[in-house]
């Protein structure tokens, strides 16, 4: 039915949307203190940006991308049976990193010798995965990307910032684990990759069909396979930690040193490869220890020193992370953190009869101008039913406008919890209501 939302999507309504706004504002506040500036990129991009950026043989690109077929040239070419050219072949963004790097190149945000550019973003991402708790087809991320910083202190800074955000949001530290790893670089990864391929070839008959294909296309992806047989095989596969070159080992050791000195506890996981192909050196993921099942990663990221170049920009190091909003909310709910507060009506303006309409309207404007969330009846309800509506609305104060009070230049302000009433001069209503609602 067209009245049902698509599978794997959610409507964020009232306190749900307020929670999104509040956590996004918190993320921007925390990231802002580290020098990040906001960026917003399109929800769809040329598909080749993601193919080149994220990697053709990743699940995200190979299986989960939403193709956008709307443009007229695309329809014309499809009708003719011709493949659309790259310019017209679009996809909904499955993540934010490739788009941000594209924008940095396109707007030349990183001039030669310039200081690193630090950008933060929030918004929906789209992956056609099989929906389940914590796994949606449209989900939201809060992310950061830092382009132009090579030093291990930059990696540590980004990880520390991520952990600070989770702390500020109210996630108990003992309910999450921080996993880190180094993925190596061009000097050591090709040989490591080959050793994993060789190992998988020797165990090919124990692997699922996807992992059999991965032997040649992308062997490291097999570390992420959920098939129990593949997991058992990959448990004994060669580890990157034994294959890092000196440069990568030193970088990784320095990152850990910064984290140690900052008091950030972490677990090293030499099988952490992450699902996107652009990573080099440091990768990290924050997982909820209990309750989220397989969808337990609430955020993750890493360094991607080759991405900018592979998208046609100057060779520039980069790093960042993204937090999954929906999973963050599940973790906050599990921790009993109140969410989406601060909504609803604070004051209700009731009218004794229609002769009071104009005055009530004026009172309401004064309340709203004072920043008080106020509402009144627009349906000619009786005073009794106006009080009922006020009660249901959760308003802490009701302002009663009656002919007698108005004739004396006053109204009655009633506290809904104690039912205490006071007569208040017409011009003093916002102050009296503010006192009642503790504003
Ligand atoms: P990612 O690990 O693919 O990384 O996604 C980041 C987070 O988004 C995940 O940890 C998870 O919380 C959330 N997430 C991913 N897929 C879904 C889904 N289908 N439903 C709900 N939540 C989901 C990235 O996207 C990288 N761009 C992060 C990054 C930034 N690396 C460097 N810079």
Coordinates of C-alpha atoms and ligand atoms in Angstrom, one line a residue:
X1 CA 0.0 0.0 0.0
X2 CA 1.3 3.5 -0.8
X3 CA 0.4 4.5 2.8
X4 CA 3.2 2.3 4.1
X5 CA 6.7 3.5 4.3
X6 CA 9.4 1.5 2.4
X7 CA 11.0 -1.4 4.1
X8 CA 14.0 -0.4 6.2
X9 CA 13.0 3.2 6.6
X10 CA 11.7 5.1 9.6
X11 CA 9.6 8.2 10.2
X12 CA 11.1 10.4 12.9
X13 CA 8.2 12.2 14.6
X14 CA 8.1 14.7 17.4
X15 CA 10.3 13.4 20.2
X16 CA 12.0 11.1 17.6
X17 CA 13.0 14.0 15.4
X18 CA 13.9 16.1 18.5
X19 CA 16.3 13.3 19.6
X20 CA 17.9 13.4 16.2
X21 CA 18.3 17.2 16.3
X22 CA 19.6 17.2 19.9
X23 CA 22.2 14.5 19.2
X24 CA 23.2 16.1 16.0
X25 CA 23.6 19.5 17.8
X26 CA 25.7 17.7 20.5
X27 CA 27.9 16.1 17.8
X28 CA 28.4 19.4 16.1
X29 CA 29.2 21.1 19.5
X30 CA 31.8 18.4 20.4
X31 CA 33.3 18.3 16.9
X32 CA 33.3 22.1 16.7
X33 CA 35.7 22.2 19.7
X34 CA 38.2 20.3 17.6
X35 CA 38.0 22.8 14.8
X36 CA 35.5 21.0 12.5
X37 CA 33.2 23.1 10.1
X38 CA 29.9 21.8 8.8
X39 CA 29.4 20.6 5.2
X40 CA 26.3 19.3 3.4
X41 CA 26.7 17.3 0.2
X42 CA 24.0 16.0 -2.1
X43 CA 22.0 12.8 -1.2
X44 CA 23.0 11.4 -4.6
X45 CA 26.2 11.5 -6.5
X46 CA 27.6 10.0 -9.7
X47 CA 27.8 6.3 -9.1
X48 CA 31.5 6.1 -10.2
X49 CA 32.4 8.2 -7.1
X50 CA 31.3 5.4 -4.9
X51 CA 32.6 2.6 -7.1
X52 CA 36.1 4.2 -7.3
X53 CA 36.1 5.5 -3.7
X54 CA 34.6 2.7 -1.7
X55 CA 35.6 -0.2 -4.0
X56 CA 33.7 -2.3 -6.5
X57 CA 34.1 -5.5 -4.6
X58 CA 32.7 -4.3 -1.3
X59 CA 29.2 -5.3 -0.3
X60 CA 28.3 -1.6 0.0
X61 CA 29.0 -1.0 -3.7
X62 CA 28.5 -4.4 -5.2
X63 CA 25.2 -5.4 -3.4
X64 CA 23.7 -2.5 -1.5
X65 CA 23.7 0.6 -3.6
X66 CA 20.4 2.3 -4.6
X67 CA 20.7 3.4 -8.2
X68 CA 19.0 6.6 -9.2
X69 CA 17.3 6.4 -12.6
X70 CA 15.4 9.6 -12.7
X71 CA 17.0 11.9 -15.3
X72 CA 15.7 12.3 -18.8
X73 CA 18.9 11.4 -20.5
X74 CA 19.1 8.2 -18.4
X75 CA 15.6 7.2 -19.5
X76 CA 16.3 8.0 -23.1
X77 CA 19.5 6.0 -23.1
X78 CA 17.8 3.1 -21.3
X79 CA 15.0 3.1 -23.9
X80 CA 17.6 2.9 -26.7
X81 CA 19.3 0.1 -24.9
X82 CA 22.5 2.1 -24.5
X83 CA 24.4 2.2 -21.2
X84 CA 24.1 5.6 -19.5
X85 CA 27.3 7.5 -19.3
X86 CA 28.9 8.0 -15.9
X87 CA 27.6 11.5 -15.7
X88 CA 24.0 10.3 -15.7
X89 CA 24.4 7.2 -13.7
X90 CA 23.7 8.2 -10.1
X91 CA 23.3 6.5 -6.8
X92 CA 22.0 7.5 -3.4
X93 CA 25.0 7.9 -1.1
X94 CA 25.8 4.9 1.0
X95 CA 28.2 6.9 3.2
X96 CA 29.6 10.4 3.5
X97 CA 33.4 10.1 3.1
X98 CA 33.6 9.8 -0.7
X99 CA 31.2 12.8 -1.1
X100 CA 33.2 15.0 1.3
X101 CA 36.5 14.1 -0.4
X102 CA 34.9 14.9 -3.8
X103 CA 33.7 18.3 -2.5
X104 CA 37.2 19.0 -1.1
X105 CA 38.7 18.3 -4.6
X106 CA 35.9 20.2 -6.5
X107 CA 36.1 23.3 -4.4
X108 CA 39.9 23.2 -3.9
X109 CA 39.4 23.4 -0.2
X110 CA 43.0 22.3 0.5
X111 CA 45.4 24.6 -1.3
X112 CA 49.0 23.6 -1.6
X113 CA 50.7 23.9 1.8
X114 CA 47.4 24.8 3.5
X115 CA 46.4 23.6 7.0
X116 CA 44.2 20.5 7.2
X117 CA 40.6 20.9 6.3
X118 CA 38.2 19.5 9.0
X119 CA 34.6 18.9 8.0
X120 CA 31.6 17.5 9.8
X121 CA 28.3 16.3 8.5
X122 CA 25.0 14.7 9.5
X123 CA 22.3 13.2 7.4
X124 CA 20.7 10.1 5.8
X125 CA 22.7 7.4 4.1
X126 CA 21.2 4.6 2.0
X127 CA 22.2 0.9 1.8
X128 CA 19.9 -1.8 0.4
X129 CA 20.6 -4.2 3.2
X130 CA 18.2 -6.8 4.7
X131 CA 16.5 -4.7 7.3
X132 CA 16.6 -5.8 11.0
X133 CA 17.0 -4.1 14.4
X134 CA 19.8 -1.6 14.0
X135 CA 20.1 -2.2 10.3
X136 CA 18.1 0.1 8.0
X137 CA 18.0 1.0 4.4
X138 CA 17.8 4.6 5.2
X139 CA 19.8 5.4 8.3
X140 CA 21.6 8.5 9.6
X141 CA 25.2 9.2 10.3
X142 CA 27.1 12.0 12.1
X143 CA 30.6 12.0 10.6
X144 CA 33.8 13.9 10.3
X145 CA 36.6 14.0 7.7
X146 CA 40.0 15.5 8.2
X147 CA 42.1 16.0 5.1
X148 CA 45.8 16.8 5.0
X149 CA 47.0 15.5 8.4
X150 CA 49.7 12.8 8.3
X151 CA 50.8 12.6 12.0
X152 CA 49.6 9.8 14.3
X153 CA 48.4 12.5 16.7
X154 CA 45.7 13.3 14.2
X155 CA 44.5 9.6 14.3
X156 CA 44.5 9.8 18.1
X157 CA 42.7 13.1 18.1
X158 CA 39.9 11.7 15.9
X159 CA 39.5 8.6 18.1
X160 CA 39.5 10.6 21.3
X161 CA 36.8 13.0 19.9
X162 CA 34.6 10.0 19.0
X163 CA 34.9 8.6 22.5
X164 CA 34.2 12.1 24.0
X165 CA 31.1 12.3 22.0
X166 CA 29.8 9.0 23.2
X167 CA 30.6 10.0 26.8
X168 CA 28.8 13.4 26.4
X169 CA 25.8 11.6 24.8
X170 CA 25.5 9.4 28.0
X171 CA 26.8 6.0 26.8
X172 CA 28.3 4.3 29.8
X173 CA 32.0 3.6 29.1
X174 CA 31.8 0.1 30.3
X175 CA 29.0 -0.7 27.9
X176 CA 31.1 -0.2 24.8
X177 CA 34.5 -1.3 23.5
X178 CA 36.9 0.5 21.2
X179 CA 38.6 -1.8 18.7
X180 CA 41.6 -0.6 16.8
X181 CA 43.9 -2.1 14.1
X182 CA 46.3 -1.0 11.4
X183 CA 45.5 -2.0 7.8
X184 CA 49.0 -1.3 6.6
X185 CA 49.8 0.6 3.4
X186 CA 51.0 0.1 -0.2
X187 CA 54.4 -1.0 1.1
X188 CA 53.1 -4.0 3.2
X189 CA 49.4 -4.6 2.4
X190 CA 49.9 -6.2 -1.1
X191 CA 52.1 -9.0 0.3
X192 CA 49.8 -9.5 3.2
X193 CA 46.8 -9.6 1.0
X194 CA 48.5 -12.3 -1.2
X195 CA 49.3 -14.4 1.9
X196 CA 45.6 -14.2 2.9
X197 CA 44.6 -15.2 -0.6
X198 CA 47.0 -18.1 -0.6
X199 CA 45.6 -19.3 2.8
X200 CA 42.0 -19.0 1.6
X201 CA 42.9 -20.9 -1.6
X202 CA 44.1 -23.8 0.5
X203 CA 40.8 -23.7 2.4
X204 CA 38.6 -22.9 -0.5
X205 CA 36.3 -25.9 -0.1
X206 CA 35.4 -24.7 3.5
X207 CA 34.4 -21.2 2.3
X208 CA 31.0 -19.8 1.2
X209 CA 30.5 -18.9 -2.4
X210 CA 31.0 -15.2 -1.7
X211 CA 34.3 -15.8 0.1
X212 CA 35.5 -18.2 -2.7
X213 CA 35.0 -15.2 -5.1
X214 CA 36.8 -12.9 -2.6
X215 CA 40.0 -15.0 -2.8
X216 CA 40.8 -13.2 -6.1
X217 CA 38.7 -10.0 -5.8
X218 CA 39.1 -8.9 -2.2
X219 CA 40.4 -11.5 0.3
X220 CA 40.4 -9.2 3.3
X221 CA 36.6 -8.9 3.1
X222 CA 36.4 -12.5 4.2
X223 CA 37.3 -11.4 7.7
X224 CA 33.8 -9.7 7.8
X225 CA 31.9 -12.8 6.6
X226 CA 29.2 -13.9 9.0
X227 CA 29.1 -17.5 7.8
X228 CA 30.3 -19.7 10.7
X229 CA 32.4 -21.9 8.5
X230 CA 34.2 -18.9 7.0
X231 CA 34.6 -17.4 10.4
X232 CA 36.3 -20.6 11.6
X233 CA 38.6 -20.6 8.6
X234 CA 39.5 -16.9 8.9
X235 CA 40.2 -17.3 12.6
X236 CA 43.5 -18.9 11.7
X237 CA 44.3 -16.7 8.7
X238 CA 47.5 -14.7 8.6
X239 CA 47.2 -11.5 10.7
X240 CA 48.1 -8.0 9.5
X241 CA 49.8 -7.3 12.8
X242 CA 52.5 -9.8 11.8
X243 CA 52.9 -8.2 8.4
X244 CA 53.2 -4.5 8.9
X245 CA 56.2 -2.7 7.5
X246 CA 58.4 -0.5 9.8
X247 CA 56.6 2.7 8.8
X248 CA 53.1 1.3 9.5
X249 CA 54.3 -0.3 12.8
X250 CA 55.7 3.0 14.0
X251 CA 52.6 4.9 13.1
X252 CA 50.4 2.4 14.8
X253 CA 52.6 2.4 17.9
X254 CA 52.5 6.2 18.1
X255 CA 48.7 6.3 17.8
X256 CA 48.4 3.8 20.7
X257 CA 50.9 5.9 22.7
X258 CA 48.7 9.0 22.3
X259 CA 45.6 7.0 23.3
X260 CA 47.4 5.5 26.4
X261 CA 48.5 9.0 27.5
X262 CA 44.9 10.3 27.0
X263 CA 43.6 7.4 29.2
X264 CA 41.6 5.9 26.4
X265 CA 41.3 2.2 26.7
X266 CA 41.1 0.1 23.6
X267 CA 41.4 -3.5 22.4
X268 CA 43.6 -4.4 19.5
X269 CA 41.8 -6.5 16.9
X270 CA 44.1 -7.6 14.1
X271 CA 41.0 -9.0 12.2
X272 CA 39.2 -5.6 12.1
X273 CA 39.2 -4.7 8.4
X274 CA 36.0 -2.6 8.1
X275 CA 33.7 -2.9 5.1
X276 CA 35.1 -0.2 2.9
X277 CA 38.2 -0.5 0.7
X278 CA 39.7 2.9 1.1
X279 CA 41.4 2.4 4.5
X280 CA 45.1 2.5 5.1
X281 CA 46.9 2.3 8.5
X282 CA 44.7 3.0 11.5
X283 CA 41.1 1.7 11.6
X284 CA 38.8 1.7 14.6
X285 CA 35.3 0.7 15.6
X286 CA 33.2 1.3 18.7
X287 CA 30.9 -1.6 19.5
X288 CA 28.2 -2.0 22.1
X289 CA 29.1 -5.0 24.2
X290 CA 25.6 -6.4 24.9
X291 CA 22.2 -6.2 23.4
X292 CA 22.6 -5.1 19.8
X293 CA 23.5 -8.5 18.3
X294 CA 25.4 -8.5 15.1
X295 CA 24.6 -4.8 14.5
X296 CA 26.7 -3.7 17.5
X297 CA 29.0 -1.2 15.8
X298 CA 27.8 2.3 16.7
X299 CA 30.6 4.1 15.0
X300 CA 33.7 3.5 13.1
X301 CA 36.4 5.0 10.8
X302 CA 40.0 5.2 10.0
X303 CA 42.7 6.7 7.8
X304 CA 42.4 6.7 4.0
X305 CA 45.6 8.2 2.6
X306 CA 45.0 7.0 -1.0
X307 CA 41.4 8.0 -1.4
X308 CA 41.8 11.6 -2.5
X309 CA 44.3 10.6 -5.2
X310 CA 42.1 7.7 -6.4
X311 CA 39.3 10.2 -6.9
X312 CA 41.4 12.4 -9.1
X313 CA 42.7 14.9 -6.5
X314 CA 46.3 15.6 -5.3
X315 CA 47.8 12.9 -3.1
X316 CA 46.5 13.9 0.3
X317 CA 46.2 11.9 3.5
X318 CA 42.8 11.7 5.2
X319 CA 40.9 10.2 8.1
X320 CA 37.6 10.3 9.8
X321 CA 34.7 8.4 11.2
X322 CA 30.9 8.1 11.2
X323 CA 28.5 7.4 14.0
X324 CA 25.3 5.4 13.2
X325 CA 22.5 7.5 14.7
X326 CA 19.9 4.7 15.0
X327 CA 22.2 2.3 16.7
X328 CA 23.4 5.2 19.0
X329 CA 19.7 5.6 20.0
X330 CA 19.3 1.9 20.8
X331 CA 22.5 2.1 23.0
X332 CA 21.2 5.2 24.8
X333 CA 17.8 3.6 25.4
X334 CA 19.5 0.5 26.8
X335 CA 21.4 2.8 29.1
X336 CA 18.2 4.4 30.3
X337 CA 19.2 7.9 29.0
X338 CA 16.1 10.1 28.6
X339 CA 15.7 11.1 24.9
X340 CA 13.9 13.8 23.0
X341 CA 12.9 15.9 26.0
X342 CA 11.9 19.5 25.8
X343 CA 8.8 19.3 23.7
X344 CA 5.1 19.8 24.2
X345 CA 3.1 22.7 25.3
X346 CA 4.1 24.6 28.5
X347 CA 1.1 26.9 28.7
X348 CA -2.5 26.7 27.5
X349 CA -4.7 29.7 27.1
X350 CA -8.3 29.0 27.8
X351 CA -11.3 31.3 26.9
X352 CA -14.4 31.5 29.0
X353 CA -16.5 32.7 26.0
X354 CA -16.0 34.1 22.5
X355 CA -15.9 37.7 23.8
X356 CA -12.4 36.8 25.2
X357 CA -11.0 35.5 21.8
X358 CA -9.1 38.7 20.9
X359 CA -7.5 39.1 24.3
X360 CA -6.6 35.4 24.5
X361 CA -5.0 35.7 21.1
X362 CA -2.9 38.6 22.4
X363 CA -1.9 36.7 25.6
X364 CA -0.8 33.8 23.5
X365 CA 1.4 35.9 21.2
X366 CA 3.0 37.5 24.3
X367 CA 3.8 34.1 25.7
X368 CA 5.3 32.9 22.5
X369 CA 7.3 36.0 22.1
X370 CA 8.7 35.3 25.5
X371 CA 9.9 31.8 24.3
X372 CA 7.1 29.9 26.0
X373 CA 5.5 27.1 24.1
X374 CA 1.8 28.0 24.2
X375 CA -1.4 27.0 22.5
X376 CA -5.1 27.6 22.6
X377 CA -8.4 26.3 21.2
X378 CA -9.4 27.2 17.6
X379 CA -12.6 25.1 17.5
X380 CA -14.9 26.9 19.9
X381 CA -14.7 24.3 22.6
X382 CA -16.4 24.8 26.0
X383 CA -14.2 25.9 28.9
X384 CA -14.5 22.4 30.4
X385 CA -13.2 20.7 27.3
X386 CA -10.5 23.3 26.9
X387 CA -9.3 22.3 30.4
X388 CA -9.4 18.6 29.3
X389 CA -7.2 19.4 26.3
X390 CA -4.9 21.5 28.5
X391 CA -4.5 18.5 30.9
X392 CA -3.7 16.1 28.1
X393 CA -1.2 18.5 26.5
X394 CA 1.0 18.4 29.6
X395 CA 0.9 22.2 30.0
X396 CA 2.2 23.3 33.4
X397 CA 0.1 26.4 33.4
X398 CA -3.3 27.5 32.1
X399 CA -4.1 31.1 31.5
X400 CA -7.9 31.7 31.8
X401 CA -9.3 34.7 30.0
X402 CA -12.8 35.5 31.3
X403 CA -14.9 38.7 30.8
X404 CA -14.7 39.7 34.5
X405 CA -10.9 39.4 34.7
X406 CA -10.4 41.1 31.4
X407 CA -12.6 44.0 32.4
X408 CA -10.2 44.5 35.3
X409 CA -7.2 44.3 33.0
X410 CA -6.3 40.9 34.4
X411 CA -6.4 37.1 33.7
X412 CA -6.2 34.0 35.9
X413 CA -3.1 31.9 35.9
X414 CA -3.5 28.4 37.2
X415 CA -0.8 25.9 38.1
X416 CA -1.9 22.5 36.7
X417 CA -0.1 20.5 39.4
X418 CA -1.3 22.3 42.6
X419 CA -4.5 23.9 41.0
X420 CA -3.4 27.1 42.7
X421 CA -4.7 30.2 41.0
X422 CA -3.6 33.8 40.9
X423 CA -4.9 37.0 39.2
X424 CA -2.2 38.5 37.1
X425 CA -2.2 41.9 35.2
X426 CA -2.6 41.4 31.5
X427 CA 0.9 42.7 30.7
X428 CA 2.6 40.4 33.3
X429 CA 1.3 37.0 32.0
X430 CA 4.7 35.8 30.5
X431 CA 6.5 36.6 33.8
X432 CA 3.9 34.8 35.9
X433 CA 3.9 31.7 33.6
X434 CA 7.7 31.6 33.4
X435 CA 7.8 31.5 37.2
X436 CA 5.4 28.6 37.2
X437 CA 7.2 26.5 34.6
X438 CA 10.6 27.2 36.1
X439 CA 11.9 29.0 33.0
Ligands
LIG1 P1 30.6 2.4 8.3 O1 31.2 1.6 9.3 O2 30.2 1.7 7.1 O3 31.6 3.6 8.0 O4 29.4 3.1 8.9 C1 29.5 3.9 10.1 C2 28.3 3.6 11.1 O5 27.1 3.7 10.4 C3 28.3 2.1 11.5 O6 29.2 1.9 12.6 C4 26.9 1.9 11.9 O7 26.7 2.5 13.2 C5 26.1 2.8 11.0 N1 25.5 2.0 9.9 C6 26.1 1.5 8.8 N2 25.2 0.8 8.0 C7 24.0 0.9 8.7 C8 22.7 0.4 8.4 N3 22.4 -0.3 7.3 N4 21.7 0.7 9.3 C9 22.0 1.4 10.4 N5 23.2 1.9 10.7 C10 24.2 1.7 9.9 C11 31.4 4.6 7.1 O8 30.3 4.8 6.6 C12 32.6 5.4 6.8 N6 32.2 6.4 5.9 C13 33.1 6.0 8.1 C14 34.3 6.8 7.9 C15 34.4 8.2 7.8 N7 35.6 6.4 7.7 C16 36.4 7.4 7.5 N8 35.6 8.5 7.5

